[in-house]
Structure formats: C-alpha cells, structure tokens
Amino acid sequence: MSDVRKQTRPEVFVNGKKVPSNRALTSLFDERYLSVFESIKSCNGTLFELGAHLNRLFESAKTVGFKICKTRSQLTRELKQCVKQYPNEDKFVRLMLDERNSYIFITDRKRPQSLYDEGVDLTTLVTRRNLVHSVPPEIKSNAFVNNVLATMDLIDGAGQAYDGIFLNASGDVVEATTWNIFAVKSGKLLTPESGFLHGVTRQFVIKCAELEHVPVLELRLTRHDFWNADEAFLTNTSGEILPIRSLDGRRIGLTVPGRVTQKLQRRFQRERDKELRRL
C-alpha cells in the first residue's frame, strides 16, 4: 500500500510563521469551508517548478470561486523563507490556502530505492473517478472525498497493491490516487488525454520525452493498453518517475524499470538539476 500515509508529522507555518501543528486550526463554524492546495518539491532549499504550481493554485481558486488571500509575490516570499531553513535537505512542501490564511506544511516524503529498482504493483479501484461535469479534476482542493474512498478500496484490499488506478465512467484509465500515469508501447510514450489532474511533473516528463525524441501520444487508454504495454510508470511531485511492475496481477513488460523509463528518469534528473541551478 502507498507509503504516503506513513509520513512523519510536518512542520507547520501559518501566514509564514511557524506554529505547533495542533494550533493550525480553521473555524469550526464555517459549513462551506474550502481550501485549495499545491504540493511542491524543495531541493536543498530551492523550490522546483514553483511558477507552474502557483499557476495551478490560482486556477483552482478561481474555479471554486474564492479570492486568494495573498499575491503571488507574497506566497513566493513565504515559501522561500520557510524552505531556506532546510538548505541541505530535500523536502515535501504542501501550500494550502483559504480565503483568510496561507498554510505551509513541510515534511519528508522519501520512498525506498527498492520501489524504483523493482517497480510497484497497482490494482484497479472499485471507486470510479468523479464525472468531469460534476467536479473538474483540474482542481486541487480539500474536497478530496473521491480519493479518500479510493484509498479505502486499497485498505479493504488488504494493502497488497501500492496504489490503484481510477477508471472513468467509460472504463478508460485516467490516473492513480495521487499520480499521473504513462505507458510505453513500441518506443512511444502514451498517457490519458483527459479526466485527470494536469500534473506539473507529468508536463515536465512530457518535456523530457520530447528532448529524448520519444514520441508522446495523449489518447484514450484502457487497462488492456497497460496490460500489453512494454513499460509503464507513475509521476508526481514527490515520487517523480516511479516504475510500475504489474496491474491487477498482470506483469507489465519484461524488465522493470524499462529502457525508456530509465532514459526519462535520467533526463528528468538532468533537467531538474539544470532548472534548479538557474534559480
């Protein structure tokens, strides 16, 4: 089962000031309380792809209909002040905003190297992805019930799978609980075309594929496509590129990680480090 639920208690900052985690409270009397958030990677005190994350944060807020309480420059300043306390560490940063305050949570989110060496096993979730006409998947908000129910599917399955994939109402694969998903077939990189959160890391991987001259196709994909793929992997902020070993007990490909996956992992690291040096 995914190690996301095994993290240590985070350091918490409210409006840029460090507070005990048990004092980071919101009003109990606001029945319509809603927040939006972003997950950002800090590498040795430098925030990776901060601009793209802030763009998505402001888009989420606009879609749910509230005005963000801080400007981009204020949020950037708060984030940089917080992560500079960890100049020699990689950290997972969660920026959450409501209409009154900004909240920054900083913790470790390290995964065992064995997951990258051996790949992870996935299952198909019983819970289907929300209809895009009801809840736009591009929003990152605390209204995370769809993902909570999906996590319960994994727990009810005795924790045998590392994570699970969502299908939409048509039976197409859209994403995992907190990851975007890719397959490799005949040297081409395949990824779902719609119905998912447009991940910042997903877009960075597509850029890396283009630099490596790997064709990228965004299209409708079914489980059949993944079962018969040469390779497959997940992407998100903290995990970057994580190889998939199997889906629903069916092994994917002959070797894990596959050749294209390894090529993209290496390119990702080079491009990430290059961008961080420019900041």
Coordinates of C-alpha atoms in Angstrom, one line a residue:
M1 CA 0.0 0.0 0.0
S2 CA 1.2 3.5 -0.8
D3 CA 3.7 4.9 1.7
V4 CA 2.0 8.4 1.6
R5 CA 0.1 7.5 4.7
K6 CA 3.2 6.7 6.7
Q7 CA 4.8 10.2 6.8
T8 CA 6.0 11.9 10.0
R9 CA 4.3 15.0 11.5
P10 CA 5.1 18.1 9.4
E11 CA 6.5 21.4 10.3
V12 CA 3.6 23.9 10.0
F13 CA 3.7 27.6 9.1
V14 CA 0.6 29.9 9.1
N15 CA 1.0 33.1 7.2
G16 CA 4.7 32.5 7.1
K17 CA 5.1 32.0 10.9
K18 CA 5.9 28.6 12.4
V19 CA 3.3 27.2 14.8
P20 CA 2.7 24.0 16.6
S21 CA 0.8 21.6 14.3
N22 CA -2.0 21.3 16.8
R23 CA -2.7 25.1 16.6
A24 CA -3.0 25.2 12.8
L25 CA -6.8 25.4 13.1
T26 CA -9.6 26.7 10.9
S27 CA -13.1 27.8 12.0
L28 CA -15.5 25.0 13.1
F29 CA -18.4 27.2 12.3
D30 CA -17.8 27.6 8.5
E31 CA -20.0 25.0 6.9
R32 CA -18.8 25.9 3.5
Y33 CA -15.1 25.8 4.4
L34 CA -13.0 25.2 1.3
S35 CA -9.3 25.4 0.6
V36 CA -7.0 24.8 -2.4
F37 CA -3.5 23.4 -2.2
E38 CA -0.3 22.6 -4.1
S39 CA 2.4 20.0 -3.4
I40 CA 5.9 21.3 -4.2
K41 CA 9.3 19.8 -4.0
S42 CA 12.1 21.7 -2.3
C43 CA 15.6 20.5 -3.3
N44 CA 18.3 21.9 -0.9
G45 CA 16.2 24.9 -0.1
T46 CA 15.1 25.6 -3.7
L47 CA 11.5 25.2 -4.9
F48 CA 11.2 23.2 -8.1
E49 CA 8.7 24.4 -10.7
L50 CA 7.2 26.9 -8.3
G51 CA 5.8 29.1 -11.1
A52 CA 3.8 26.2 -12.6
H53 CA 2.5 25.2 -9.1
L54 CA 1.3 28.8 -8.4
N55 CA -0.4 29.0 -11.8
R56 CA -2.4 25.9 -11.0
L57 CA -3.2 27.1 -7.4
F58 CA -4.7 30.3 -8.7
E59 CA -6.7 28.5 -11.4
S60 CA -8.1 26.1 -8.7
A61 CA -9.1 29.1 -6.6
K62 CA -10.8 30.8 -9.5
T63 CA -12.7 27.6 -10.4
V64 CA -14.1 27.1 -6.8
G65 CA -15.0 30.7 -6.6
F66 CA -12.9 32.4 -4.0
K67 CA -10.3 35.0 -4.0
I68 CA -6.8 34.0 -2.8
C69 CA -5.8 36.0 0.3
K70 CA -2.2 36.6 -0.9
T71 CA -0.5 37.7 -4.0
R72 CA 1.9 35.5 -6.0
S73 CA 4.9 37.5 -4.7
Q74 CA 3.7 37.2 -1.1
L75 CA 3.3 33.5 -1.4
T76 CA 6.7 33.1 -3.1
R77 CA 8.3 35.1 -0.3
E78 CA 6.6 33.0 2.4
L79 CA 7.6 29.7 0.8
K80 CA 11.2 30.7 0.2
Q81 CA 11.6 31.9 3.8
C82 CA 10.2 28.6 5.1
V83 CA 12.3 26.2 2.9
K84 CA 15.6 28.2 3.4
Q85 CA 15.6 26.6 6.9
Y86 CA 16.4 23.3 5.2
P87 CA 19.3 24.2 2.9
N88 CA 20.8 20.8 2.7
E89 CA 17.7 18.6 2.6
D90 CA 15.0 17.6 0.1
K91 CA 11.6 18.3 1.5
F92 CA 7.9 17.9 0.5
V93 CA 6.1 21.2 0.8
R94 CA 2.3 21.5 0.9
L95 CA 0.9 25.0 0.4
M96 CA -2.7 25.4 1.3
L97 CA -4.9 28.5 1.1
D98 CA -8.3 29.5 2.1
E99 CA -9.8 33.0 1.9
R100 CA -8.1 34.1 5.1
N101 CA -4.8 32.4 5.6
S102 CA -1.9 30.6 4.0
Y103 CA -0.7 27.3 5.5
I104 CA 2.6 25.7 4.7
F105 CA 3.4 22.1 5.8
I106 CA 6.9 20.8 5.4
T107 CA 7.8 17.1 5.8
D108 CA 9.9 14.3 4.4
R109 CA 8.4 12.1 1.7
K110 CA 11.1 9.7 0.8
R111 CA 10.4 6.4 -0.8
P112 CA 12.6 3.3 -0.6
Q113 CA 15.0 2.8 -3.5
S114 CA 13.7 -0.7 -3.9
L115 CA 10.5 0.7 -5.3
Y116 CA 12.4 2.3 -8.2
D117 CA 14.6 -0.8 -8.7
E118 CA 11.7 -3.3 -8.7
G119 CA 8.6 -1.2 -9.6
V120 CA 5.2 -1.2 -7.9
D121 CA 2.1 -3.2 -8.2
L122 CA -1.2 -1.5 -8.9
T123 CA -4.8 -2.5 -8.8
T124 CA -8.0 -1.2 -10.4
L125 CA -10.0 0.8 -7.9
V126 CA -13.7 0.0 -7.3
T127 CA -14.4 3.7 -6.9
R128 CA -14.7 5.5 -10.3
R129 CA -13.3 8.9 -11.0
N130 CA -15.7 11.8 -10.5
L131 CA -17.6 12.9 -13.6
V132 CA -15.7 15.8 -15.0
H133 CA -19.1 17.7 -15.4
S134 CA -19.6 17.5 -11.6
V135 CA -16.1 18.0 -10.2
P136 CA -13.4 19.3 -12.6
P137 CA -10.3 17.1 -12.0
E138 CA -8.0 20.0 -12.5
I139 CA -8.9 21.4 -9.1
K140 CA -6.7 20.6 -6.1
S141 CA -8.9 21.2 -3.1
N142 CA -9.6 19.8 0.4
A143 CA -12.8 18.3 -1.1
F144 CA -10.9 15.0 -1.6
V145 CA -13.7 12.5 -1.0
N146 CA -13.2 10.7 -4.3
N147 CA -9.6 10.0 -3.4
V148 CA -10.4 9.1 0.2
L149 CA -12.9 6.4 -1.0
A150 CA -10.3 5.1 -3.4
T151 CA -7.8 4.9 -0.5
M152 CA -10.3 2.8 1.4
D153 CA -10.5 0.5 -1.6
L154 CA -6.8 -0.1 -1.2
I155 CA -7.1 -0.7 2.5
D156 CA -10.0 -3.1 2.0
G157 CA -7.9 -5.0 -0.5
A158 CA -5.5 -5.9 2.4
G159 CA -2.9 -3.5 1.2
Q160 CA -1.4 -5.8 -1.4
A161 CA -1.2 -3.1 -4.0
Y162 CA 1.0 0.0 -3.7
D163 CA -1.7 2.2 -5.3
G164 CA -4.7 2.0 -7.6
I165 CA -5.9 3.4 -10.9
F166 CA -9.1 5.3 -11.5
L167 CA -11.3 4.4 -14.4
N168 CA -13.8 7.0 -15.7
A169 CA -17.5 6.3 -16.5
S170 CA -16.5 4.9 -19.9
G171 CA -13.9 2.5 -18.4
D172 CA -10.9 4.4 -19.6
V173 CA -7.8 4.7 -17.3
V174 CA -7.4 8.3 -16.1
E175 CA -4.9 8.4 -13.2
A176 CA -3.9 6.8 -9.9
T177 CA -4.9 8.2 -6.5
T178 CA -2.2 10.9 -6.4
W179 CA -0.2 10.1 -9.5
N180 CA -0.5 10.6 -13.3
I181 CA 0.2 7.5 -15.3
F182 CA 2.1 6.6 -18.5
A183 CA 2.6 3.6 -20.7
V184 CA 5.3 2.8 -23.2
K185 CA 4.5 0.8 -26.4
S186 CA 6.8 0.3 -29.4
G187 CA 9.0 3.2 -28.3
K188 CA 6.1 5.7 -27.9
L189 CA 5.0 7.3 -24.7
L190 CA 1.2 7.0 -24.1
T191 CA -0.8 8.9 -21.5
P192 CA -4.5 9.6 -20.9
E193 CA -5.9 12.6 -22.8
S194 CA -8.4 13.9 -20.2
G195 CA -10.2 13.5 -16.9
F196 CA -7.2 13.8 -14.6
L197 CA -5.3 16.4 -12.7
H198 CA -2.8 18.0 -15.0
G199 CA 0.3 17.3 -13.1
V200 CA 3.3 19.6 -13.1
T201 CA 5.6 16.6 -13.0
R202 CA 3.5 15.0 -15.8
Q203 CA 4.2 18.0 -18.0
F204 CA 7.9 18.1 -17.1
V205 CA 8.1 14.4 -18.1
I206 CA 6.5 15.1 -21.5
K207 CA 9.1 17.9 -22.0
C208 CA 11.8 15.4 -21.1
A209 CA 10.4 12.9 -23.6
E210 CA 10.5 15.5 -26.3
L211 CA 14.1 16.2 -25.6
E212 CA 14.9 12.5 -25.8
H213 CA 13.0 12.3 -29.1
V214 CA 10.4 9.9 -27.6
P215 CA 7.0 10.4 -29.4
V216 CA 4.2 11.4 -26.9
L217 CA 0.6 10.4 -27.6
E218 CA -2.2 11.7 -25.4
L219 CA -5.2 9.5 -26.1
R220 CA -7.9 7.3 -24.5
L221 CA -6.3 4.3 -22.8
T222 CA -7.9 1.2 -21.3
R223 CA -6.5 -1.4 -18.9
H224 CA -5.9 -3.6 -22.0
D225 CA -3.4 -1.0 -23.2
F226 CA -1.5 -1.1 -19.9
W227 CA -1.6 -4.9 -19.6
N228 CA 0.0 -5.1 -23.0
A229 CA 2.4 -2.2 -22.7
D230 CA 6.2 -2.7 -22.8
E231 CA 6.6 -0.4 -19.8
A232 CA 4.6 1.8 -17.5
F233 CA 5.2 4.3 -14.8
L234 CA 3.7 6.9 -12.4
T235 CA 4.6 10.5 -11.9
N236 CA 4.0 13.0 -9.2
T237 CA 5.9 15.8 -7.3
S238 CA 7.4 13.7 -4.5
G239 CA 7.9 10.5 -6.4
E240 CA 9.0 11.9 -9.7
I241 CA 9.1 8.8 -12.1
L242 CA 8.1 5.5 -10.4
P243 CA 8.1 2.3 -12.5
I244 CA 5.0 0.1 -12.5
R245 CA 5.6 -3.7 -12.3
S246 CA 2.1 -5.0 -12.6
L247 CA -1.6 -4.1 -12.9
D248 CA -4.2 -6.4 -11.4
G249 CA -1.7 -9.2 -11.1
R250 CA -0.6 -9.0 -14.8
R251 CA 3.1 -8.2 -15.2
I252 CA 3.8 -5.2 -17.5
G253 CA 6.8 -5.7 -19.8
L254 CA 9.9 -7.9 -19.5
T255 CA 12.1 -5.7 -17.4
V256 CA 11.5 -3.1 -14.7
P257 CA 12.3 -0.4 -15.0
G258 CA 12.2 -0.5 -18.8
R259 CA 14.6 1.2 -21.2
V260 CA 12.5 4.2 -22.0
T261 CA 11.6 4.7 -18.3
Q262 CA 15.3 4.7 -17.3
K263 CA 16.1 7.1 -20.1
L264 CA 13.4 9.5 -18.9
Q265 CA 14.5 9.2 -15.3
R266 CA 18.0 10.2 -16.2
R267 CA 16.8 13.1 -18.4
F268 CA 14.4 14.2 -15.6
Q269 CA 17.2 14.4 -13.1
R270 CA 19.4 16.4 -15.5
E271 CA 16.7 18.9 -16.5
R272 CA 15.6 19.3 -12.9
D273 CA 19.1 20.0 -11.7
K274 CA 19.6 22.4 -14.6
E275 CA 16.5 24.3 -13.7
L276 CA 17.4 24.5 -10.0
R277 CA 20.8 25.9 -10.8
R278 CA 19.1 28.7 -12.7
L279 CA 17.0 29.8 -9.7

